[in-house]
Amino acid sequence: MESMKVAVLDLYNNVPNEGMRCILQLIRNISAKEKVELTHTVFNVRGKNEIPGLEFDIYISSGGPGSPLPSGESWEDPYFALIDQLFSHNRISDQKKFLFLICHSFQLVSRHLGIGTISKRKSTSFGIFPIHKTDEGQFDPLFQKLPDPFFAVDSRDYQLTEPNWQRISELDAKVLCLEKIRPHVDYERAIMAVRFTDEIFGTQFHPEADGEGMLRYFMKDEKKQQIVENHGEAKYNEMVASLMDPQKIVLTESVLIPDFLRQTI
């Protein structure tokens, strides 16, 4: 059996979450389905300042709470140094390293690379929303199995907007998706996915979210109460219905990270 090493960068800062469970489950599922030994190591980046080296084949960097703006915390410089090393390695080596960036990580790296503006939203985006492909997104291999629009979990207080097209062109990056169409508000739509290189990919939404697991999580009394208090009962009921719809979260979760992992094998 072929073996590959996966580094999972946990940016949740010791805050309880479902994201890490979902990521690790996807790794285990693809390892079993594709009969490839995907051995994973978790690095607590923000909580313990743990940063992997270049000995891994695949890197998945998680979402997380808080601001993606500069904080001066001790983990930031080593984290961005790793990102720069992965880009540099891939420019000179035939043995590529693969990186998937999720939400908070996506925002951090987008800021670091200067591809647009990271700013605080007028209000929190929380729910299961349609994500629209750009023209380039229509042809990206990771999105070809998804409809346009497709649905994904979105949970963020910050956003990437105002793309720096000159910088994007310098990197030969591609903007693949935009957030839901909002004709009733005069705000720029956020960038929701970018292919930075053939090997480095990121989303501002949560493609790891699994319908079944998140449904169990949301049905817990304390979580239901929290969502209802913060976002209203209608939003809670809408999310529960979407988590049960096989054409929404279940479909997205079954495609993006699994196909990303398959392309590395």
PDB file of C-alpha atoms in Angstrom:
ATOM      1  CA  MET A   1       0.000   0.000   0.000  1.00  0.00           C
ATOM      2  CA  GLU A   2       1.319   3.435  -0.953  1.00  0.00           C
ATOM      3  CA  SER A   3       1.953   5.776   1.993  1.00  0.00           C
ATOM      4  CA  MET A   4       1.720   9.561   2.220  1.00  0.00           C
ATOM      5  CA  LYS A   5       2.121  11.891   5.181  1.00  0.00           C
ATOM      6  CA  VAL A   6      -0.498  14.540   5.977  1.00  0.00           C
ATOM      7  CA  ALA A   7       0.075  17.531   8.264  1.00  0.00           C
ATOM      8  CA  VAL A   8      -3.150  18.936   9.706  1.00  0.00           C
ATOM      9  CA  LEU A   9      -2.663  22.496  10.935  1.00  0.00           C
ATOM     10  CA  ASP A  10      -5.174  23.194  13.703  1.00  0.00           C
ATOM     11  CA  LEU A  11      -5.892  26.941  13.902  1.00  0.00           C
ATOM     12  CA  TYR A  12      -8.840  26.692  16.301  1.00  0.00           C
ATOM     13  CA  ASN A  13      -6.756  28.014  19.208  1.00  0.00           C
ATOM     14  CA  ASN A  14      -8.076  25.331  21.595  1.00  0.00           C
ATOM     15  CA  VAL A  15     -11.696  26.398  20.975  1.00  0.00           C
ATOM     16  CA  PRO A  16     -14.141  23.415  20.771  1.00  0.00           C
ATOM     17  CA  ASN A  17     -15.168  22.842  17.169  1.00  0.00           C
ATOM     18  CA  GLU A  18     -16.454  20.346  14.614  1.00  0.00           C
ATOM     19  CA  GLY A  19     -13.969  21.270  11.898  1.00  0.00           C
ATOM     20  CA  MET A  20     -11.073  19.140  13.096  1.00  0.00           C
ATOM     21  CA  ARG A  21     -13.274  16.063  13.503  1.00  0.00           C
ATOM     22  CA  CYS A  22     -14.544  16.511   9.950  1.00  0.00           C
ATOM     23  CA  ILE A  23     -11.054  16.966   8.463  1.00  0.00           C
ATOM     24  CA  LEU A  24      -9.637  13.886  10.174  1.00  0.00           C
ATOM     25  CA  GLN A  25     -12.653  11.794   9.193  1.00  0.00           C
ATOM     26  CA  LEU A  26     -12.250  12.779   5.531  1.00  0.00           C
ATOM     27  CA  ILE A  27      -8.578  11.762   5.631  1.00  0.00           C
ATOM     28  CA  ARG A  28      -9.467   8.379   7.119  1.00  0.00           C
ATOM     29  CA  ASN A  29     -12.291   7.848   4.588  1.00  0.00           C
ATOM     30  CA  ILE A  30     -10.126   8.562   1.541  1.00  0.00           C
ATOM     31  CA  SER A  31      -7.299   6.438   2.915  1.00  0.00           C
ATOM     32  CA  ALA A  32      -9.693   3.484   3.151  1.00  0.00           C
ATOM     33  CA  LYS A  33     -11.473   4.062  -0.170  1.00  0.00           C
ATOM     34  CA  GLU A  34      -8.344   4.639  -2.239  1.00  0.00           C
ATOM     35  CA  LYS A  35      -6.272   2.028  -0.366  1.00  0.00           C
ATOM     36  CA  VAL A  36      -3.542   4.586   0.317  1.00  0.00           C
ATOM     37  CA  GLU A  37      -2.019   4.913   3.752  1.00  0.00           C
ATOM     38  CA  LEU A  38      -2.555   8.567   4.695  1.00  0.00           C
ATOM     39  CA  THR A  39      -0.805   8.974   8.032  1.00  0.00           C
ATOM     40  CA  HIS A  40      -1.686  12.284   9.662  1.00  0.00           C
ATOM     41  CA  THR A  41      -0.126  14.436  12.364  1.00  0.00           C
ATOM     42  CA  VAL A  42      -2.017  17.323  13.994  1.00  0.00           C
ATOM     43  CA  PHE A  43      -0.173  20.553  14.794  1.00  0.00           C
ATOM     44  CA  ASN A  44      -1.762  22.955  17.291  1.00  0.00           C
ATOM     45  CA  VAL A  45      -0.563  26.111  15.545  1.00  0.00           C
ATOM     46  CA  ARG A  46      -2.171  28.877  17.595  1.00  0.00           C
ATOM     47  CA  GLY A  47      -2.538  27.073  20.923  1.00  0.00           C
ATOM     48  CA  LYS A  48       0.981  25.609  21.164  1.00  0.00           C
ATOM     49  CA  ASN A  49       2.919  27.314  18.351  1.00  0.00           C
ATOM     50  CA  GLU A  50       3.410  23.959  16.606  1.00  0.00           C
ATOM     51  CA  ILE A  51       4.517  24.215  12.967  1.00  0.00           C
ATOM     52  CA  PRO A  52       5.463  21.265  10.742  1.00  0.00           C
ATOM     53  CA  GLY A  53       8.506  21.106   8.514  1.00  0.00           C
ATOM     54  CA  LEU A  54       8.635  20.124   4.839  1.00  0.00           C
ATOM     55  CA  GLU A  55       8.692  16.381   5.494  1.00  0.00           C
ATOM     56  CA  PHE A  56       4.955  16.016   4.738  1.00  0.00           C
ATOM     57  CA  ASP A  57       3.335  15.404   1.354  1.00  0.00           C
ATOM     58  CA  ILE A  58      -0.010  17.087   2.067  1.00  0.00           C
ATOM     59  CA  TYR A  59      -0.966  19.997   4.327  1.00  0.00           C
ATOM     60  CA  ILE A  60      -4.516  20.891   5.398  1.00  0.00           C
ATOM     61  CA  SER A  61      -4.861  24.145   7.347  1.00  0.00           C
ATOM     62  CA  SER A  62      -8.109  24.549   9.260  1.00  0.00           C
ATOM     63  CA  GLY A  63     -10.587  27.273   9.961  1.00  0.00           C
ATOM     64  CA  GLY A  64     -10.668  28.956  13.330  1.00  0.00           C
ATOM     65  CA  PRO A  65     -12.116  31.737  15.449  1.00  0.00           C
ATOM     66  CA  GLY A  66     -10.999  35.321  15.772  1.00  0.00           C
ATOM     67  CA  SER A  67      -9.470  37.881  13.458  1.00  0.00           C
ATOM     68  CA  PRO A  68      -7.199  37.023  10.493  1.00  0.00           C
ATOM     69  CA  LEU A  69      -5.699  40.521  10.658  1.00  0.00           C
ATOM     70  CA  PRO A  70      -2.116  40.941  11.977  1.00  0.00           C
ATOM     71  CA  SER A  71      -1.929  40.054  15.673  1.00  0.00           C
ATOM     72  CA  GLY A  72       1.784  39.944  16.433  1.00  0.00           C
ATOM     73  CA  GLU A  73       1.314  36.547  18.103  1.00  0.00           C
ATOM     74  CA  SER A  74       4.306  34.233  18.140  1.00  0.00           C
ATOM     75  CA  TRP A  75       2.855  31.616  15.789  1.00  0.00           C
ATOM     76  CA  GLU A  76       2.239  33.993  12.862  1.00  0.00           C
ATOM     77  CA  ASP A  77       5.767  34.381  11.487  1.00  0.00           C
ATOM     78  CA  PRO A  78       6.559  30.638  11.590  1.00  0.00           C
ATOM     79  CA  TYR A  79       3.182  29.866   9.993  1.00  0.00           C
ATOM     80  CA  PHE A  80       3.769  32.262   7.103  1.00  0.00           C
ATOM     81  CA  ALA A  81       7.357  31.024   6.771  1.00  0.00           C
ATOM     82  CA  LEU A  82       5.965  27.522   6.208  1.00  0.00           C
ATOM     83  CA  ILE A  83       3.551  28.850   3.566  1.00  0.00           C
ATOM     84  CA  ASP A  84       6.411  30.604   1.760  1.00  0.00           C
ATOM     85  CA  GLN A  85       8.519  27.436   1.940  1.00  0.00           C
ATOM     86  CA  LEU A  86       5.742  25.390   0.325  1.00  0.00           C
ATOM     87  CA  PHE A  87       5.463  27.851  -2.566  1.00  0.00           C
ATOM     88  CA  SER A  88       9.254  27.927  -2.973  1.00  0.00           C
ATOM     89  CA  HIS A  89       9.575  24.144  -2.801  1.00  0.00           C
ATOM     90  CA  ASN A  90       6.979  23.656  -5.538  1.00  0.00           C
ATOM     91  CA  ARG A  91       8.729  26.127  -7.853  1.00  0.00           C
ATOM     92  CA  ILE A  92      11.966  24.142  -7.854  1.00  0.00           C
ATOM     93  CA  SER A  93      10.994  20.534  -7.092  1.00  0.00           C
ATOM     94  CA  ASP A  94       9.275  17.901  -9.195  1.00  0.00           C
ATOM     95  CA  GLN A  95       8.002  16.260  -5.996  1.00  0.00           C
ATOM     96  CA  LYS A  96       5.189  18.690  -5.151  1.00  0.00           C
ATOM     97  CA  LYS A  97       3.707  19.544  -1.769  1.00  0.00           C
ATOM     98  CA  PHE A  98      -0.074  20.046  -1.625  1.00  0.00           C
ATOM     99  CA  LEU A  99      -1.906  22.537   0.597  1.00  0.00           C
ATOM    100  CA  PHE A 100      -5.623  23.055   1.268  1.00  0.00           C
ATOM    101  CA  LEU A 101      -6.568  26.238   3.166  1.00  0.00           C
ATOM    102  CA  ILE A 102      -9.931  26.492   4.950  1.00  0.00           C
ATOM    103  CA  CYS A 103     -11.683  29.741   5.950  1.00  0.00           C
ATOM    104  CA  HIS A 104      -9.450  31.371   8.615  1.00  0.00           C
ATOM    105  CA  SER A 105      -6.329  29.889   7.016  1.00  0.00           C
ATOM    106  CA  PHE A 106      -7.523  31.040   3.594  1.00  0.00           C
ATOM    107  CA  GLN A 107      -7.968  34.584   4.892  1.00  0.00           C
ATOM    108  CA  LEU A 108      -4.542  34.584   6.555  1.00  0.00           C
ATOM    109  CA  VAL A 109      -2.733  33.401   3.431  1.00  0.00           C
ATOM    110  CA  SER A 110      -4.711  35.719   1.152  1.00  0.00           C
ATOM    111  CA  ARG A 111      -3.615  38.632   3.350  1.00  0.00           C
ATOM    112  CA  HIS A 112      -0.034  37.382   3.444  1.00  0.00           C
ATOM    113  CA  LEU A 113       0.106  37.118  -0.348  1.00  0.00           C
ATOM    114  CA  GLY A 114      -1.656  40.451  -0.881  1.00  0.00           C
ATOM    115  CA  ILE A 115      -4.303  39.192  -3.283  1.00  0.00           C
ATOM    116  CA  GLY A 116      -7.096  41.352  -1.847  1.00  0.00           C
ATOM    117  CA  THR A 117      -8.456  43.178   1.178  1.00  0.00           C
ATOM    118  CA  ILE A 118      -9.320  41.357   4.410  1.00  0.00           C
ATOM    119  CA  SER A 119     -11.887  43.293   6.429  1.00  0.00           C
ATOM    120  CA  LYS A 120     -14.561  42.777   9.074  1.00  0.00           C
ATOM    121  CA  ARG A 121     -18.031  42.147   7.706  1.00  0.00           C
ATOM    122  CA  LYS A 122     -20.961  44.400   8.585  1.00  0.00           C
ATOM    123  CA  SER A 123     -22.551  41.326  10.154  1.00  0.00           C
ATOM    124  CA  THR A 124     -21.595  37.690  10.710  1.00  0.00           C
ATOM    125  CA  SER A 125     -22.159  35.324   7.801  1.00  0.00           C
ATOM    126  CA  PHE A 126     -23.573  32.190   9.391  1.00  0.00           C
ATOM    127  CA  GLY A 127     -25.541  29.517   7.614  1.00  0.00           C
ATOM    128  CA  ILE A 128     -25.649  27.273   4.572  1.00  0.00           C
ATOM    129  CA  PHE A 129     -25.524  29.438   1.487  1.00  0.00           C
ATOM    130  CA  PRO A 130     -25.189  29.149  -2.294  1.00  0.00           C
ATOM    131  CA  ILE A 131     -21.664  29.613  -3.642  1.00  0.00           C
ATOM    132  CA  HIS A 132     -21.354  30.767  -7.262  1.00  0.00           C
ATOM    133  CA  LYS A 133     -18.571  29.715  -9.611  1.00  0.00           C
ATOM    134  CA  THR A 134     -16.677  32.251 -11.694  1.00  0.00           C
ATOM    135  CA  ASP A 135     -15.912  31.490 -15.343  1.00  0.00           C
ATOM    136  CA  GLU A 136     -12.574  29.968 -14.284  1.00  0.00           C
ATOM    137  CA  GLY A 137     -14.282  28.085 -11.490  1.00  0.00           C
ATOM    138  CA  GLN A 138     -16.500  26.339 -14.024  1.00  0.00           C
ATOM    139  CA  PHE A 139     -13.458  24.516 -15.371  1.00  0.00           C
ATOM    140  CA  ASP A 140     -11.496  23.897 -12.183  1.00  0.00           C
ATOM    141  CA  PRO A 141     -11.161  20.139 -11.613  1.00  0.00           C
ATOM    142  CA  LEU A 142     -12.243  20.341  -7.959  1.00  0.00           C
ATOM    143  CA  PHE A 143     -15.541  22.032  -8.835  1.00  0.00           C
ATOM    144  CA  GLN A 144     -16.577  20.067 -11.905  1.00  0.00           C
ATOM    145  CA  LYS A 145     -18.722  17.615  -9.927  1.00  0.00           C
ATOM    146  CA  LEU A 146     -20.631  20.429  -8.192  1.00  0.00           C
ATOM    147  CA  PRO A 147     -23.576  22.396  -9.626  1.00  0.00           C
ATOM    148  CA  ASP A 148     -23.578  26.162 -10.007  1.00  0.00           C
ATOM    149  CA  PRO A 149     -24.423  27.351  -7.478  1.00  0.00           C
ATOM    150  CA  PHE A 150     -23.505  24.713  -4.930  1.00  0.00           C
ATOM    151  CA  PHE A 151     -24.103  24.963  -1.171  1.00  0.00           C
ATOM    152  CA  ALA A 152     -21.621  25.162   1.697  1.00  0.00           C
ATOM    153  CA  VAL A 153     -21.362  26.039   5.375  1.00  0.00           C
ATOM    154  CA  ASP A 154     -20.286  29.661   5.816  1.00  0.00           C
ATOM    155  CA  SER A 155     -19.301  30.920   9.274  1.00  0.00           C
ATOM    156  CA  ARG A 156     -17.162  34.056   9.388  1.00  0.00           C
ATOM    157  CA  ASP A 157     -16.905  37.617  10.651  1.00  0.00           C
ATOM    158  CA  TYR A 158     -14.267  38.619   8.075  1.00  0.00           C
ATOM    159  CA  GLN A 159     -14.071  38.576   4.305  1.00  0.00           C
ATOM    160  CA  LEU A 160     -11.757  38.755   1.314  1.00  0.00           C
ATOM    161  CA  THR A 161     -12.873  41.415  -1.172  1.00  0.00           C
ATOM    162  CA  GLU A 162     -11.317  44.003  -3.525  1.00  0.00           C
ATOM    163  CA  PRO A 163      -9.105  41.561  -5.434  1.00  0.00           C
ATOM    164  CA  ASN A 164      -5.645  42.848  -6.368  1.00  0.00           C
ATOM    165  CA  TRP A 165      -5.701  41.609  -9.951  1.00  0.00           C
ATOM    166  CA  GLN A 166      -2.094  42.598 -10.613  1.00  0.00           C
ATOM    167  CA  ARG A 167      -0.894  40.484  -7.693  1.00  0.00           C
ATOM    168  CA  ILE A 168      -3.239  37.634  -8.640  1.00  0.00           C
ATOM    169  CA  SER A 169      -1.779  37.705 -12.159  1.00  0.00           C
ATOM    170  CA  GLU A 170       1.795  37.700 -10.801  1.00  0.00           C
ATOM    171  CA  LEU A 171       1.022  34.562  -8.826  1.00  0.00           C
ATOM    172  CA  ASP A 172      -0.889  33.058 -11.759  1.00  0.00           C
ATOM    173  CA  ALA A 173      -3.693  32.455  -9.263  1.00  0.00           C
ATOM    174  CA  LYS A 174      -7.352  32.032 -10.197  1.00  0.00           C
ATOM    175  CA  VAL A 175     -10.468  33.326  -8.419  1.00  0.00           C
ATOM    176  CA  LEU A 176     -12.917  30.432  -8.614  1.00  0.00           C
ATOM    177  CA  CYS A 177     -16.015  31.318  -6.567  1.00  0.00           C
ATOM    178  CA  LEU A 178     -17.956  34.267  -5.146  1.00  0.00           C
ATOM    179  CA  GLU A 179     -20.440  34.429  -2.293  1.00  0.00           C
ATOM    180  CA  LYS A 180     -24.196  34.440  -2.737  1.00  0.00           C
ATOM    181  CA  ILE A 181     -25.817  37.133  -4.887  1.00  0.00           C
ATOM    182  CA  ARG A 182     -27.292  39.858  -2.656  1.00  0.00           C
ATOM    183  CA  PRO A 183     -29.229  42.324  -4.835  1.00  0.00           C
ATOM    184  CA  HIS A 184     -30.802  43.970  -1.772  1.00  0.00           C
ATOM    185  CA  VAL A 185     -27.469  45.246  -0.394  1.00  0.00           C
ATOM    186  CA  ASP A 186     -24.836  47.426  -2.017  1.00  0.00           C
ATOM    187  CA  TYR A 187     -21.821  45.423  -0.844  1.00  0.00           C
ATOM    188  CA  GLU A 188     -19.115  43.750  -2.894  1.00  0.00           C
ATOM    189  CA  ARG A 189     -19.398  39.966  -2.974  1.00  0.00           C
ATOM    190  CA  ALA A 190     -16.603  38.173  -1.149  1.00  0.00           C
ATOM    191  CA  ILE A 191     -14.169  35.850  -2.899  1.00  0.00           C
ATOM    192  CA  MET A 192     -14.959  32.332  -1.719  1.00  0.00           C
ATOM    193  CA  ALA A 193     -12.315  30.153  -3.391  1.00  0.00           C
ATOM    194  CA  VAL A 194      -8.902  30.641  -4.987  1.00  0.00           C
ATOM    195  CA  ARG A 195      -6.511  28.309  -6.733  1.00  0.00           C
ATOM    196  CA  PHE A 196      -3.196  29.841  -5.791  1.00  0.00           C
ATOM    197  CA  THR A 197      -1.222  27.252  -7.796  1.00  0.00           C
ATOM    198  CA  ASP A 198      -1.856  23.794  -9.201  1.00  0.00           C
ATOM    199  CA  GLU A 199      -0.974  22.400  -5.761  1.00  0.00           C
ATOM    200  CA  ILE A 200      -2.289  25.094  -3.382  1.00  0.00           C
ATOM    201  CA  PHE A 201      -6.019  25.691  -3.058  1.00  0.00           C
ATOM    202  CA  GLY A 202      -8.248  27.517  -0.567  1.00  0.00           C
ATOM    203  CA  THR A 203     -11.862  28.241   0.294  1.00  0.00           C
ATOM    204  CA  GLN A 204     -13.423  30.904   2.518  1.00  0.00           C
ATOM    205  CA  PHE A 205     -16.242  28.465   3.325  1.00  0.00           C
ATOM    206  CA  HIS A 206     -16.113  25.102   5.134  1.00  0.00           C
ATOM    207  CA  PRO A 207     -15.991  22.221   2.622  1.00  0.00           C
ATOM    208  CA  GLU A 208     -15.141  19.745   5.394  1.00  0.00           C
ATOM    209  CA  ALA A 209     -18.536  20.119   7.110  1.00  0.00           C
ATOM    210  CA  ASP A 210     -20.485  16.848   7.090  1.00  0.00           C
ATOM    211  CA  GLY A 211     -24.259  16.873   7.205  1.00  0.00           C
ATOM    212  CA  GLU A 212     -24.764  13.921   9.538  1.00  0.00           C
ATOM    213  CA  GLY A 213     -22.197  14.948  12.129  1.00  0.00           C
ATOM    214  CA  MET A 214     -23.149  18.601  12.117  1.00  0.00           C
ATOM    215  CA  LEU A 215     -26.824  17.694  12.390  1.00  0.00           C
ATOM    216  CA  ARG A 216     -26.069  15.727  15.575  1.00  0.00           C
ATOM    217  CA  TYR A 217     -24.046  18.685  16.833  1.00  0.00           C
ATOM    218  CA  PHE A 218     -26.799  21.215  16.096  1.00  0.00           C
ATOM    219  CA  MET A 219     -29.446  19.046  17.726  1.00  0.00           C
ATOM    220  CA  LYS A 220     -27.707  19.339  21.098  1.00  0.00           C
ATOM    221  CA  ASP A 221     -29.767  21.575  23.376  1.00  0.00           C
ATOM    222  CA  GLU A 222     -26.934  23.979  24.202  1.00  0.00           C
ATOM    223  CA  LYS A 223     -25.921  24.420  20.539  1.00  0.00           C
ATOM    224  CA  LYS A 224     -29.526  24.893  19.414  1.00  0.00           C
ATOM    225  CA  GLN A 225     -30.041  27.510  22.118  1.00  0.00           C
ATOM    226  CA  GLN A 226     -26.845  29.303  21.101  1.00  0.00           C
ATOM    227  CA  ILE A 227     -27.862  29.468  17.412  1.00  0.00           C
ATOM    228  CA  VAL A 228     -31.424  30.550  18.182  1.00  0.00           C
ATOM    229  CA  GLU A 229     -30.221  33.279  20.553  1.00  0.00           C
ATOM    230  CA  ASN A 230     -27.627  34.610  18.106  1.00  0.00           C
ATOM    231  CA  HIS A 231     -29.348  34.096  14.756  1.00  0.00           C
ATOM    232  CA  GLY A 232     -33.032  33.299  15.358  1.00  0.00           C
ATOM    233  CA  GLU A 233     -35.157  30.158  15.200  1.00  0.00           C
ATOM    234  CA  ALA A 234     -35.832  30.545  11.461  1.00  0.00           C
ATOM    235  CA  LYS A 235     -32.095  30.402  10.739  1.00  0.00           C
ATOM    236  CA  TYR A 236     -31.752  27.319  12.941  1.00  0.00           C
ATOM    237  CA  ASN A 237     -34.587  25.504  11.177  1.00  0.00           C
ATOM    238  CA  GLU A 238     -33.178  26.475   7.767  1.00  0.00           C
ATOM    239  CA  MET A 239     -29.756  25.065   8.644  1.00  0.00           C
ATOM    240  CA  VAL A 240     -31.184  21.800   9.976  1.00  0.00           C
ATOM    241  CA  ALA A 241     -33.181  21.349   6.742  1.00  0.00           C
ATOM    242  CA  SER A 242     -30.098  22.049   4.613  1.00  0.00           C
ATOM    243  CA  LEU A 243     -27.979  19.589   6.583  1.00  0.00           C
ATOM    244  CA  MET A 244     -30.544  16.880   5.769  1.00  0.00           C
ATOM    245  CA  ASP A 245     -30.583  17.704   2.022  1.00  0.00           C
ATOM    246  CA  PRO A 246     -28.291  15.312   0.079  1.00  0.00           C
ATOM    247  CA  GLN A 247     -27.842  17.909  -2.679  1.00  0.00           C
ATOM    248  CA  LYS A 248     -26.356  20.508  -0.354  1.00  0.00           C
ATOM    249  CA  ILE A 249     -23.776  19.921   2.381  1.00  0.00           C
ATOM    250  CA  VAL A 250     -23.515  16.177   1.835  1.00  0.00           C
ATOM    251  CA  LEU A 251     -22.606  16.721  -1.825  1.00  0.00           C
ATOM    252  CA  THR A 252     -20.016  19.448  -1.182  1.00  0.00           C
ATOM    253  CA  GLU A 253     -18.376  17.470   1.625  1.00  0.00           C
ATOM    254  CA  SER A 254     -18.138  14.398  -0.597  1.00  0.00           C
ATOM    255  CA  VAL A 255     -16.363  16.247  -3.419  1.00  0.00           C
ATOM    256  CA  LEU A 256     -13.912  19.026  -2.545  1.00  0.00           C
ATOM    257  CA  ILE A 257     -11.457  17.724   0.054  1.00  0.00           C
ATOM    258  CA  PRO A 258     -11.807  14.083  -1.102  1.00  0.00           C
ATOM    259  CA  ASP A 259     -10.958  15.044  -4.700  1.00  0.00           C
ATOM    260  CA  PHE A 260      -8.140  17.290  -3.475  1.00  0.00           C
ATOM    261  CA  LEU A 261      -6.662  14.318  -1.618  1.00  0.00           C
ATOM    262  CA  ARG A 262      -7.173  12.041  -4.640  1.00  0.00           C
ATOM    263  CA  GLN A 263      -5.229  14.433  -6.893  1.00  0.00           C
ATOM    264  CA  THR A 264      -2.199  14.073  -4.615  1.00  0.00           C
ATOM    265  CA  ILE A 265      -2.124  10.291  -4.743  1.00  0.00           C
TER     266      ILE A 265
END
